[in-house]
PDB file of C-alpha atoms and ligand atoms in Angstrom:
ATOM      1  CA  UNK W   1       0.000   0.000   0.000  1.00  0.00           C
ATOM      2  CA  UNK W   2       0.885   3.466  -1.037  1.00  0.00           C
ATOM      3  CA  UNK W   3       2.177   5.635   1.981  1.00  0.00           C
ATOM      4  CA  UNK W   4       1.372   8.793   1.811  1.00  0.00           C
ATOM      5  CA  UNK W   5       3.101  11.325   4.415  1.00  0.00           C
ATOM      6  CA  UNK W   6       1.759  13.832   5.981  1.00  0.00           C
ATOM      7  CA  UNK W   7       3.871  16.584   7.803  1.00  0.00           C
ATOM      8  CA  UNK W   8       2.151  18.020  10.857  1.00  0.00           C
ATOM      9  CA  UNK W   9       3.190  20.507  13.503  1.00  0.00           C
ATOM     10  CA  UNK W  10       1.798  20.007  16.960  1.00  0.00           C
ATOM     11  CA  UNK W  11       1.955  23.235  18.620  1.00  0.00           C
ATOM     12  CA  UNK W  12       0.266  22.032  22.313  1.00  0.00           C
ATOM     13  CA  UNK W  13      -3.554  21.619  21.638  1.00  0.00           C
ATOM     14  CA  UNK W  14      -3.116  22.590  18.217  1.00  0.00           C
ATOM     15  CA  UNK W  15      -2.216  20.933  15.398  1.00  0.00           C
ATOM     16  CA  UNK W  16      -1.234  22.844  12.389  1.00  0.00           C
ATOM     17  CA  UNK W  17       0.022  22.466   8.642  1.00  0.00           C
ATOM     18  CA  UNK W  18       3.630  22.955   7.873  1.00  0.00           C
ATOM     19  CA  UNK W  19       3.159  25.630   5.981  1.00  0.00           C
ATOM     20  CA  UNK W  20       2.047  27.691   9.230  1.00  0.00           C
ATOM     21  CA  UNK W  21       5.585  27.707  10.684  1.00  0.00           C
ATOM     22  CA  UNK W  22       7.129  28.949   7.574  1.00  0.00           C
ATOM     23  CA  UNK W  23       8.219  32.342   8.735  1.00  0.00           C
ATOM     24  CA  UNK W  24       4.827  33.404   9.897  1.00  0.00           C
ATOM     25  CA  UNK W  25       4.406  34.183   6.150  1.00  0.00           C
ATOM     26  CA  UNK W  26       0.956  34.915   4.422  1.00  0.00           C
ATOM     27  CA  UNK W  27      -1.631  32.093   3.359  1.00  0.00           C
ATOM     28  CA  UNK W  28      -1.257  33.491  -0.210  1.00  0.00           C
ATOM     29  CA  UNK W  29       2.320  32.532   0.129  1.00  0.00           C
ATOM     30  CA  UNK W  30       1.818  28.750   0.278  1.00  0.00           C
ATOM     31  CA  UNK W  31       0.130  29.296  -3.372  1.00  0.00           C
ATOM     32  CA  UNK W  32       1.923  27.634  -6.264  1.00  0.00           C
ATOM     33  CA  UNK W  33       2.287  30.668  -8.616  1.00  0.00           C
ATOM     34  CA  UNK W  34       3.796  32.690  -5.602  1.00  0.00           C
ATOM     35  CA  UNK W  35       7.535  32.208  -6.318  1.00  0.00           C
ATOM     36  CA  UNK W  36       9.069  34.959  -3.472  1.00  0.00           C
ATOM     37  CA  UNK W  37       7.638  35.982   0.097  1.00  0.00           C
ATOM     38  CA  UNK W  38       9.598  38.120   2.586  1.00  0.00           C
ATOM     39  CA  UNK W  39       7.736  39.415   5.484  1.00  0.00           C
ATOM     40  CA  UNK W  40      10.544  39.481   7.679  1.00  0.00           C
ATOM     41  CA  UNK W  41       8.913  37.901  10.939  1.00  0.00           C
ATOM     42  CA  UNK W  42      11.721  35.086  10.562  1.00  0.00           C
ATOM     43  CA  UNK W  43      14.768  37.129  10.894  1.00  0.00           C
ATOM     44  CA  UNK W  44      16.203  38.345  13.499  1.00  0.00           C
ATOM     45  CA  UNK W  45      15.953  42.087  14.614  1.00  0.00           C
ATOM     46  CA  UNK W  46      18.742  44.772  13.612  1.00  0.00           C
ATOM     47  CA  UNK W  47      21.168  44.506  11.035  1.00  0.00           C
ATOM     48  CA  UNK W  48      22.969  41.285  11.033  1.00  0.00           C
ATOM     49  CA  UNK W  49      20.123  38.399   9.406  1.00  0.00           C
ATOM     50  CA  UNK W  50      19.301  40.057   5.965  1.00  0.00           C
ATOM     51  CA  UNK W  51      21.485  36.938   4.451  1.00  0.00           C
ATOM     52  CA  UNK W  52      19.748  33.595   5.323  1.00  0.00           C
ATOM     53  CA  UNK W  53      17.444  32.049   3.257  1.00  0.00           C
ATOM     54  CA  UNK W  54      13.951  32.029   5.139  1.00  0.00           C
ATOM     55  CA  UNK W  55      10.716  30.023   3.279  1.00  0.00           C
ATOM     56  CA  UNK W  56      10.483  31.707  -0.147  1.00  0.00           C
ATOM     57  CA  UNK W  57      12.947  34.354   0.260  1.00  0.00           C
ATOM     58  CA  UNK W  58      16.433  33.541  -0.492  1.00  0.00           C
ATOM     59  CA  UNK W  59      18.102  36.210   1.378  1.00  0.00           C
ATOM     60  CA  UNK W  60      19.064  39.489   0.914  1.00  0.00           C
ATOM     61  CA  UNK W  61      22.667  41.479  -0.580  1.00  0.00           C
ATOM     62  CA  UNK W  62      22.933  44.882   0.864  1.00  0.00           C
ATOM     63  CA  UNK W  63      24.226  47.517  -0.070  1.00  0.00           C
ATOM     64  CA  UNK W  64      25.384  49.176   3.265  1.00  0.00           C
ATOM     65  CA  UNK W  65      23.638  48.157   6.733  1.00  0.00           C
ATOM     66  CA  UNK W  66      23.752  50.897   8.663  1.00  0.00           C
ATOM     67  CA  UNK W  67      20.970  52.218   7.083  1.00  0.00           C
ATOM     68  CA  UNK W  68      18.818  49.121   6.375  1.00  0.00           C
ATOM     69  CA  UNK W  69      17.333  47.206   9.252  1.00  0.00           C
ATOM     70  CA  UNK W  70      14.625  44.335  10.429  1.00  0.00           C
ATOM     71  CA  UNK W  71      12.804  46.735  12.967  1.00  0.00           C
ATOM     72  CA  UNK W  72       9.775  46.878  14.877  1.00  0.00           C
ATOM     73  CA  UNK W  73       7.468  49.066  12.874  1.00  0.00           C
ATOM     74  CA  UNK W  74       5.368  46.228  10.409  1.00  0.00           C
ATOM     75  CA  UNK W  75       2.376  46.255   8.675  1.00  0.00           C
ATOM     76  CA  UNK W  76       1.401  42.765   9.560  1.00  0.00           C
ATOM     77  CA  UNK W  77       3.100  40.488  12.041  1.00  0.00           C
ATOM     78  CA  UNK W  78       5.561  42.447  14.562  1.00  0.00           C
ATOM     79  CA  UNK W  79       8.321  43.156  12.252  1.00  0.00           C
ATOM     80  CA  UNK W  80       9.051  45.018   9.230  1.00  0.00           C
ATOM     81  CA  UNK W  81      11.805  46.732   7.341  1.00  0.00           C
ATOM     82  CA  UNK W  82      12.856  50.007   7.742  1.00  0.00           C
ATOM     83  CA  UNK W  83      15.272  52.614   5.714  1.00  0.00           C
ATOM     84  CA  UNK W  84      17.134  55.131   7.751  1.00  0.00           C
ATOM     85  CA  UNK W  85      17.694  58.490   5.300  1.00  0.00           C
ATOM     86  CA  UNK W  86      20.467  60.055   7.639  1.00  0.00           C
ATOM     87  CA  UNK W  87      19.980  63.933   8.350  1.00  0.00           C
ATOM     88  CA  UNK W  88      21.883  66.241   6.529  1.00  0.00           C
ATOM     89  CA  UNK W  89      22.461  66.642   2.445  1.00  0.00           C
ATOM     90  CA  UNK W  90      22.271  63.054   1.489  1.00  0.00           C
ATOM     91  CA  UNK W  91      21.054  60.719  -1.253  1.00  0.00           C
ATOM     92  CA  UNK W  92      19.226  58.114   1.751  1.00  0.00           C
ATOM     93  CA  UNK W  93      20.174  54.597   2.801  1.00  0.00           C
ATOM     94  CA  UNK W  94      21.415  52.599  -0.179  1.00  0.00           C
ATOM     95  CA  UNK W  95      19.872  50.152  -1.622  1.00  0.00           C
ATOM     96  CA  UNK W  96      19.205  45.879  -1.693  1.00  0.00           C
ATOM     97  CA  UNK W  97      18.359  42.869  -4.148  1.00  0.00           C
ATOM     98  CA  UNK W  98      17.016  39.730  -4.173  1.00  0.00           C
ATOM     99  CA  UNK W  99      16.835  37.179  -6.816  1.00  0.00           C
ATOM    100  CA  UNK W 100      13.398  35.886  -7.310  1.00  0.00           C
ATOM    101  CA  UNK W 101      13.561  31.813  -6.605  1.00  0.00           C
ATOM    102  CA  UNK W 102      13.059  30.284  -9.553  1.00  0.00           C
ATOM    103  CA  UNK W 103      13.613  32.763 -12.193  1.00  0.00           C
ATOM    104  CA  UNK W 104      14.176  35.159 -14.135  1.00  0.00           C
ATOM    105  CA  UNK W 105      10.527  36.101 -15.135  1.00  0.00           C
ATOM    106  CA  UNK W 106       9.221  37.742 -18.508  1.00  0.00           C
ATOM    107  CA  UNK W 107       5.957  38.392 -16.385  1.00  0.00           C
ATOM    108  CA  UNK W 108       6.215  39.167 -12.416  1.00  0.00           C
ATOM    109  CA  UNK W 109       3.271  40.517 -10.588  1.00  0.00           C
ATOM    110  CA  UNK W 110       4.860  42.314  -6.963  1.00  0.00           C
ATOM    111  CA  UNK W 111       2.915  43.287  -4.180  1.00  0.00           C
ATOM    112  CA  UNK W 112       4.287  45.395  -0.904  1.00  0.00           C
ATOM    113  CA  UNK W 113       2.990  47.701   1.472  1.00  0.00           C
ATOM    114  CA  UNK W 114       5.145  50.844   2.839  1.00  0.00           C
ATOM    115  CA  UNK W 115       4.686  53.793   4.417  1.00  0.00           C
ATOM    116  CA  UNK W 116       6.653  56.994   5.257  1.00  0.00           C
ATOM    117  CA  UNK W 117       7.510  58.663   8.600  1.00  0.00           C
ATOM    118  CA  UNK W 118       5.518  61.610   9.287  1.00  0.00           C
ATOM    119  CA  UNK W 119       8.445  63.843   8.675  1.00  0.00           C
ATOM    120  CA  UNK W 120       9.466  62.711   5.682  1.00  0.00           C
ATOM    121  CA  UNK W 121      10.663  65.181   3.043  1.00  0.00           C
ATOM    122  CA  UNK W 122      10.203  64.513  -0.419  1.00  0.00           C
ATOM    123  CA  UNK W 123      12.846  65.080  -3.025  1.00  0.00           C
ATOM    124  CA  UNK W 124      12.846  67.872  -5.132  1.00  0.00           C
ATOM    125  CA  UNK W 125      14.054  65.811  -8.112  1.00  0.00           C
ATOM    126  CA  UNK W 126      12.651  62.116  -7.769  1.00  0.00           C
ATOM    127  CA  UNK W 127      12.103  59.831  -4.720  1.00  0.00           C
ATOM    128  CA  UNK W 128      13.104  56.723  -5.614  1.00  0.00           C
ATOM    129  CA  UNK W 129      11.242  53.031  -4.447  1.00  0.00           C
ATOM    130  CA  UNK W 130      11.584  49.499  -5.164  1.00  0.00           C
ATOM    131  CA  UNK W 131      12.738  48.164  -8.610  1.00  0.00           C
ATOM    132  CA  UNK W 132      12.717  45.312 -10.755  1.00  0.00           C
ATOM    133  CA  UNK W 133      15.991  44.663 -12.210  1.00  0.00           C
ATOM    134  CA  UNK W 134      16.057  42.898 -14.802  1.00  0.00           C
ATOM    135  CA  UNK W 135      18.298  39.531 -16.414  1.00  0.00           C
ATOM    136  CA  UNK W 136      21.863  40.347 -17.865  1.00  0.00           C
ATOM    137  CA  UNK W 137      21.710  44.143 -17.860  1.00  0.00           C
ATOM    138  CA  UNK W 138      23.473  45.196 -14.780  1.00  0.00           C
ATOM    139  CA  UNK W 139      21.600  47.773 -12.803  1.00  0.00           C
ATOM    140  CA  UNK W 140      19.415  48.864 -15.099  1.00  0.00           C
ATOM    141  CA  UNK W 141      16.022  48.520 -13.678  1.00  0.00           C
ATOM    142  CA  UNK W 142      12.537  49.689 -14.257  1.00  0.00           C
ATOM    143  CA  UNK W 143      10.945  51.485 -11.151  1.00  0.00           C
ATOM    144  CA  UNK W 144       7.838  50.100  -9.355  1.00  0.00           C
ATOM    145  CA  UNK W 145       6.660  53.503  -7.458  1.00  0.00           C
ATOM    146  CA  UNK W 146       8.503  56.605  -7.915  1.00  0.00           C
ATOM    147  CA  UNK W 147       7.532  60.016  -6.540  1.00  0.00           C
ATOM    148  CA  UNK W 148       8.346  62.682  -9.125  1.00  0.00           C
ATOM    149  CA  UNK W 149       9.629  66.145  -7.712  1.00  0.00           C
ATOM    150  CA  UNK W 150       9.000  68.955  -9.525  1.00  0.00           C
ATOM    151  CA  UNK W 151      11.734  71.651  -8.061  1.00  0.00           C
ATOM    152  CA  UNK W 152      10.567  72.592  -4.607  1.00  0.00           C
ATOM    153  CA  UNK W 153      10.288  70.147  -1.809  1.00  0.00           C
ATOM    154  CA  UNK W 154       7.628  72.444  -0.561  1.00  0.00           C
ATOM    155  CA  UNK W 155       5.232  71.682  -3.062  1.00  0.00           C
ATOM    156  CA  UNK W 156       5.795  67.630  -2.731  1.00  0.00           C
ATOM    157  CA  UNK W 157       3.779  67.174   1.118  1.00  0.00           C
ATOM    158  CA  UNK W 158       1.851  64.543  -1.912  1.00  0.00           C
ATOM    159  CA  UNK W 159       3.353  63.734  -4.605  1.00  0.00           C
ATOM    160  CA  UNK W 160       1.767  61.601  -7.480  1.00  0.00           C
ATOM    161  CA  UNK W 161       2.697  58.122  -7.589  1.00  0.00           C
ATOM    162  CA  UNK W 162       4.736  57.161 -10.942  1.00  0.00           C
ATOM    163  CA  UNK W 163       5.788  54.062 -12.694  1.00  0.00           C
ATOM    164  CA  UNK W 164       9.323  54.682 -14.577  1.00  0.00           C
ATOM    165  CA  UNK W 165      11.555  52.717 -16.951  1.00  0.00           C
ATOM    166  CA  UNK W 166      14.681  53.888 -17.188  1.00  0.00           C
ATOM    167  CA  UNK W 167      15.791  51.416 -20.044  1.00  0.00           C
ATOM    168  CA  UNK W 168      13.333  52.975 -22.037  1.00  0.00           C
ATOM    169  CA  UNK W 169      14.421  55.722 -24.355  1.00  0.00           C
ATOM    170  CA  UNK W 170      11.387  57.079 -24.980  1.00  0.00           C
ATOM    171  CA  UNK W 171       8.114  57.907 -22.640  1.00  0.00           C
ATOM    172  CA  UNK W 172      10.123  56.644 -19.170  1.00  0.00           C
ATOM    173  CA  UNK W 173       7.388  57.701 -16.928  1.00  0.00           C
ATOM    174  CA  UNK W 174       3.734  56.230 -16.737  1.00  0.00           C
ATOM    175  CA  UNK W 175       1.215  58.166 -14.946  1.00  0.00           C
ATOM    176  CA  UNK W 176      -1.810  56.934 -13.470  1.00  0.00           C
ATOM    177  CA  UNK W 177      -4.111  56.588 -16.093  1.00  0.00           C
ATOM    178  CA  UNK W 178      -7.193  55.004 -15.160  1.00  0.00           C
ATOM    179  CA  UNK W 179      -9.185  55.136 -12.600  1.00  0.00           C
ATOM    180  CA  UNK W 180      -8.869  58.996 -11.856  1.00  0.00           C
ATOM    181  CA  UNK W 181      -8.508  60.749  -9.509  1.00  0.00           C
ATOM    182  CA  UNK W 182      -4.728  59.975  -9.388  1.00  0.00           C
ATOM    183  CA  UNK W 183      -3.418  58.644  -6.054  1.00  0.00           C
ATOM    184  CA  UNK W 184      -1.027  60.936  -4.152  1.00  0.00           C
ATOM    185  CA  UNK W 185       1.375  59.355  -1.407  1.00  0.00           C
ATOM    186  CA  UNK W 186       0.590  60.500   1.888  1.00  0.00           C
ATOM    187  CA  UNK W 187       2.821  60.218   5.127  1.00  0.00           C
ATOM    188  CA  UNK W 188       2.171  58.281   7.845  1.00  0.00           C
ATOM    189  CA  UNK W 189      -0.148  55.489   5.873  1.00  0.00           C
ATOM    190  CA  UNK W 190       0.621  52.115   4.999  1.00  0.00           C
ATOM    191  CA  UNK W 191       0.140  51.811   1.092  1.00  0.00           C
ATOM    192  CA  UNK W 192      -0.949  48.814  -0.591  1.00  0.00           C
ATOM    193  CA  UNK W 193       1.476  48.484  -4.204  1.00  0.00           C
ATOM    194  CA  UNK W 194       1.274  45.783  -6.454  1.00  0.00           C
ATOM    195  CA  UNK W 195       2.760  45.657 -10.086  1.00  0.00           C
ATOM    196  CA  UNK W 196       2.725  43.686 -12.943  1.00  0.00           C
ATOM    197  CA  UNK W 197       5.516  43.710 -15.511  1.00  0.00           C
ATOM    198  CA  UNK W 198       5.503  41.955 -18.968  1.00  0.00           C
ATOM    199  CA  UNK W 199       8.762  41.768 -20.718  1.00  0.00           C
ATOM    200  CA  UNK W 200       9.049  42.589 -24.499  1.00  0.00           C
ATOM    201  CA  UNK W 201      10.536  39.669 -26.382  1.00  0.00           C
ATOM    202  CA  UNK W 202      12.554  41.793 -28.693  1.00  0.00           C
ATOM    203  CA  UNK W 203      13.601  45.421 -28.358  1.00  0.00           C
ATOM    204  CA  UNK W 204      11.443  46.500 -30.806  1.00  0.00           C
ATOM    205  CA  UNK W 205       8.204  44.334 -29.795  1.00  0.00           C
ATOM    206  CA  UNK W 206       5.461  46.193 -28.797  1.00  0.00           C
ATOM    207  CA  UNK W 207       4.328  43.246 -26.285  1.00  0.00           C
ATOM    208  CA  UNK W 208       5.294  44.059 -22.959  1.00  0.00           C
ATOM    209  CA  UNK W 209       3.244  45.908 -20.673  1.00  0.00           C
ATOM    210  CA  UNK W 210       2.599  47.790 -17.321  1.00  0.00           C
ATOM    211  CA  UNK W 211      -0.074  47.425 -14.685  1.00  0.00           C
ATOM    212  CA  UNK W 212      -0.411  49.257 -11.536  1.00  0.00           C
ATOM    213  CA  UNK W 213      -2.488  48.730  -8.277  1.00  0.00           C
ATOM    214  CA  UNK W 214      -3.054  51.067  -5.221  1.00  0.00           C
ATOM    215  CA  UNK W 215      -4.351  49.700  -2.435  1.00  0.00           C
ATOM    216  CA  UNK W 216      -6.542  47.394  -4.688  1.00  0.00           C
ATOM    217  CA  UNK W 217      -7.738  49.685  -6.967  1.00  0.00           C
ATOM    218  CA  UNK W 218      -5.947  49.708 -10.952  1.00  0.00           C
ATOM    219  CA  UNK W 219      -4.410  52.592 -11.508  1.00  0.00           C
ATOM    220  CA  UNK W 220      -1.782  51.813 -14.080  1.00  0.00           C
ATOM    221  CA  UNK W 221      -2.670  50.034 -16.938  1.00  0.00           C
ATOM    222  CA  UNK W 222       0.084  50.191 -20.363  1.00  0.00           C
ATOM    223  CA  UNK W 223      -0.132  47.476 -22.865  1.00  0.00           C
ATOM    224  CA  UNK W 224       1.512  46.978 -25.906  1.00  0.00           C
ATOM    225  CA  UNK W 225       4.858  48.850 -25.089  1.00  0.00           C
ATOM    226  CA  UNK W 226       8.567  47.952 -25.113  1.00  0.00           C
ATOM    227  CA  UNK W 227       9.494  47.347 -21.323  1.00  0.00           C
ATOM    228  CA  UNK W 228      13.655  47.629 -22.084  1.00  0.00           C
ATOM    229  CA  UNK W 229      14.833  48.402 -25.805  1.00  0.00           C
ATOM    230  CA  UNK W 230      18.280  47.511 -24.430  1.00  0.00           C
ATOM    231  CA  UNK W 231      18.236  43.797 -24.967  1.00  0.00           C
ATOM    232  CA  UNK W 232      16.763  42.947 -21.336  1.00  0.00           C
ATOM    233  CA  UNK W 233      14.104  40.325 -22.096  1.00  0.00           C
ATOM    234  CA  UNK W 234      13.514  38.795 -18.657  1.00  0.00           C
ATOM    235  CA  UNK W 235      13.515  39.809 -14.771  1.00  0.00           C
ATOM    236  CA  UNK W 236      15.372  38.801 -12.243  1.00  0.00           C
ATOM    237  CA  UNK W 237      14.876  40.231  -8.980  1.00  0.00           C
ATOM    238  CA  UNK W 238      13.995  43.054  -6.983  1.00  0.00           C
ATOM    239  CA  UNK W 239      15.829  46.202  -6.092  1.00  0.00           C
ATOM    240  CA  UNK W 240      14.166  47.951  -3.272  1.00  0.00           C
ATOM    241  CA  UNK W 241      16.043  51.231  -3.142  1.00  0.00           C
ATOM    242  CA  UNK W 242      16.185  54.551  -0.573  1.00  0.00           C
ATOM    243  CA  UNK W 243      17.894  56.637  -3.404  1.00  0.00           C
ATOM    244  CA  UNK W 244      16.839  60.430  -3.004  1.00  0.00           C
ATOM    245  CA  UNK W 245      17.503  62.370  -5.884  1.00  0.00           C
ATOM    246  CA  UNK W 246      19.925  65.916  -4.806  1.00  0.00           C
ATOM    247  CA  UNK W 247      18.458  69.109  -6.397  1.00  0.00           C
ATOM    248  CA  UNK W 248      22.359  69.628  -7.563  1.00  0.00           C
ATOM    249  CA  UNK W 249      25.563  68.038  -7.104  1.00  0.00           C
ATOM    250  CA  UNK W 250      24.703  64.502  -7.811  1.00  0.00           C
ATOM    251  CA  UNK W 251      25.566  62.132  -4.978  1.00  0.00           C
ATOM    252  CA  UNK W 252      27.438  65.370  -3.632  1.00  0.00           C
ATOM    253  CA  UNK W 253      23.797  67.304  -2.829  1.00  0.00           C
ATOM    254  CA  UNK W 254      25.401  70.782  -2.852  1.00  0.00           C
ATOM    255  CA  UNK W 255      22.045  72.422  -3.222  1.00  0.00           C
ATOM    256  CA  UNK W 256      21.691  73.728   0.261  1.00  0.00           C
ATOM    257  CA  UNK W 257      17.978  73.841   2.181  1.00  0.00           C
ATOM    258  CA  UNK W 258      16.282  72.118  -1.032  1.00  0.00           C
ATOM    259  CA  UNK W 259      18.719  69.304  -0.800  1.00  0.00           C
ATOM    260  CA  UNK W 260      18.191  68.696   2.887  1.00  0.00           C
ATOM    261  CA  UNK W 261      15.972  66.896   5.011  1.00  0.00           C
ATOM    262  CA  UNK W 262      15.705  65.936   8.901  1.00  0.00           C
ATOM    263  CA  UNK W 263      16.622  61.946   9.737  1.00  0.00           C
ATOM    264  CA  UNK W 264      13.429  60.104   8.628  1.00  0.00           C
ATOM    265  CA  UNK W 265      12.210  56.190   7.776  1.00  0.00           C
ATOM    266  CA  UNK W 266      10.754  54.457   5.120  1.00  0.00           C
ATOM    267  CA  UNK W 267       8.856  50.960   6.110  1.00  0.00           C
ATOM    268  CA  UNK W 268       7.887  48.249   4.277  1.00  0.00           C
ATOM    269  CA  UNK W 269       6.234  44.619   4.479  1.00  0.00           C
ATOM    270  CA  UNK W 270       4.021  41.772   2.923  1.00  0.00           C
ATOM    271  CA  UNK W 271       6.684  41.633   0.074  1.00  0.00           C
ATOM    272  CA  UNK W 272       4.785  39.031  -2.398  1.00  0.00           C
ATOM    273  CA  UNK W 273       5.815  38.381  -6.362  1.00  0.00           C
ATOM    274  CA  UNK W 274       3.923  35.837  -8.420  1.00  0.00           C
ATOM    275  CA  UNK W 275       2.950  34.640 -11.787  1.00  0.00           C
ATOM    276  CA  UNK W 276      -0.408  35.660 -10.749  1.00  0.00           C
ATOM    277  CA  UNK W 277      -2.844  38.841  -9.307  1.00  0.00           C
ATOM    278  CA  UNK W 278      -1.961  38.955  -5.746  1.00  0.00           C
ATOM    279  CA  UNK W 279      -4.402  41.543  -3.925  1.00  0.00           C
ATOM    280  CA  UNK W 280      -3.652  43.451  -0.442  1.00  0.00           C
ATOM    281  CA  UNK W 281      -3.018  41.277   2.641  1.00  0.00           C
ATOM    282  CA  UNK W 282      -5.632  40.834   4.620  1.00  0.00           C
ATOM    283  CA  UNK W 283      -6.882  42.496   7.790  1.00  0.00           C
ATOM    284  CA  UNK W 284      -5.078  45.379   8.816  1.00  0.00           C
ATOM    285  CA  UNK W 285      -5.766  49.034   7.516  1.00  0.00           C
ATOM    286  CA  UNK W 286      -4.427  51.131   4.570  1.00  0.00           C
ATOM    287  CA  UNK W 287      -5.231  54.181   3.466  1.00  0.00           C
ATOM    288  CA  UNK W 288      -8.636  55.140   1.987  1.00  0.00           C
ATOM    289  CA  UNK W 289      -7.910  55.431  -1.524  1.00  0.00           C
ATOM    290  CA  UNK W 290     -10.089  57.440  -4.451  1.00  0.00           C
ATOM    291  CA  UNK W 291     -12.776  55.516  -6.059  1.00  0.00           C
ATOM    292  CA  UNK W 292     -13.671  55.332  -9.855  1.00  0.00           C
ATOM    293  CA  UNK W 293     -16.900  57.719 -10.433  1.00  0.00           C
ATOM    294  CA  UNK W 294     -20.322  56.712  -9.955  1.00  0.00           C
ATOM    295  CA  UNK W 295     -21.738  56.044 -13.259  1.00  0.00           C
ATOM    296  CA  UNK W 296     -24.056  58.499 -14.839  1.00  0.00           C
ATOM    297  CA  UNK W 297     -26.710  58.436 -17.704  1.00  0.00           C
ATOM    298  CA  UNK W 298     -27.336  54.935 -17.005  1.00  0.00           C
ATOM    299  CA  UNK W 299     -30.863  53.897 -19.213  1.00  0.00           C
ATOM    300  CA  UNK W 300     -32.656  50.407 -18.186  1.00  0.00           C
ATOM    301  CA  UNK W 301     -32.483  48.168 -21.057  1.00  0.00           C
ATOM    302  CA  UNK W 302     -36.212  46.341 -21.764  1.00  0.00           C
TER     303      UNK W 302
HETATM  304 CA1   CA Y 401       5.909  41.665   8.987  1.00  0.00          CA
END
């Protein structure tokens, strides 16, 4: 007779399936199309466990550490990460990858949620976010969120949320475009991202495309484009980056007050990418987010 195993956990009265000790990750996680999960409740807090391979995350390079940290502040669970932008005239706190298990990917959908401390200052040039990079290019990497300046920090309290491809030459940044009103980023609320990326399969294919959800609702949506007209064809991880663009200078930021800003955070959690929709995690709260328009001159069809 055919054994067949079963693997069990007995946590005292209860008895659970594996899958519920892996990492305290979400249920969506245990799905077959989701290929990467990091929610961080298996490492250890601080600095010094971005490395190990936990569940469906294979562990983390960094970039610098001092910066980059498993803290305390988490959407779901009890921990999350967090980016430390150092006061002073500064471009943030570096950057990290991750190679996707599995891949790379011509199509990757990538859900996270993040918020910003309430003192965060926005660029005056571009605030950068997390990235796909993508298979045998190097770093060159479309961005996932990306909060456009527009000169003045002042005027940036809520900036727009953008996609941008930098290995495109033409048309890099994609503006919310259905769906309207457009979404600003607001401090001090956990966000809700998810994207969907479709690789061209030749630099001059139109048949690649960008999708964009905020907190649930589509707010992106870009068929029939070239993704990378640079030869990238597939992706292989993600970049989550604290870049902050300096006014002047470069990395030097030698424009004075405008490139300035006080020490301030950037969280994130419920990191998800699949070859399928994912949706927001549930329970919890994120922001209230614009809804499409009632519809108008409806007529009752006999
Ligand atoms: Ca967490």
């Amino acid at each position: 007779m055919k054994k067949v195993l079963l693997t069990l956990i007995i946590t005292g009265m209860f008895v659970l399936p594996a899958w519920a000790d892996h990492d305290g990750s979400e249920v969506i996680c245990h799905n077959s199309s989701v290929f990467f999960c990091e929610n961080w409740e298996g490492r250890a807090l601080g600095s010094g466990d971005f490395s190990s391979p936990k569940y469906k995350s294979p562990g983390w390079a960094n970039s610098q550490l001092n910066t980059q940290a498993v803290g305390a502040t988490a959407y779901s669970g009890s921990k999350g990460f967090q980016f430390t932008y150092p006061s002073g005239n500064n471009t943030g706190g570096g950057f990290m990858t991750v190679d996707f298990p599995g891949g790379p990917y011509r199509t990757v959908y990538y859900r996270w949620m993040t918020k910003y401390s309430p003192n965060y200052v926005w660029s005056a040039v571009a605030t950068k976010h997390d990235e796909f990079y993508l298979a045998g290019t190097g770093a060159r990497t479309p961005q996932l969120m990306w909060y456009s300046g527009s000169g003045a920090q002042v005027t940036q309290n809520t900036p727009d949320i953008f996609l941008y491809a930098s290995s495109l030459g033409l048309n890099k940044a994609f503006s919310q475009n259905i769906n309207s009103p457009v979404t600003p980023i607001v401090r001090d609320q956990w966000y809700c991202m998810e994207v969907k990326i479709t690789m061209n399969t030749c630099d001059t294919c139109l048949d690649g495309s960008l999708e964009g959800w905020v907190n649930g609702v589509q707010k992106f949506s870009y068929p029939n484009i070239a993704t990378d007209t640079q030869g990238a064809r597939t992706v292989k991880g993600l970049l989550m980056s604290s870049y902050w663009n300096c006014y002047s200078g470069g990395d030097s930021c030698t424009g004075g007050a405008i490139d300035t800003h006080p020490l301030m955070y950037r969280w994130e959690d419920n990191h998800v990418a699949s070859t399928a929709r994912i949706g927001c995690p549930s329970g919890g709260s994120v922001a209230s987010t614009s809804l499409p328009p009632a519809p108008t001159n409806l007529t009752v069809v006999q």
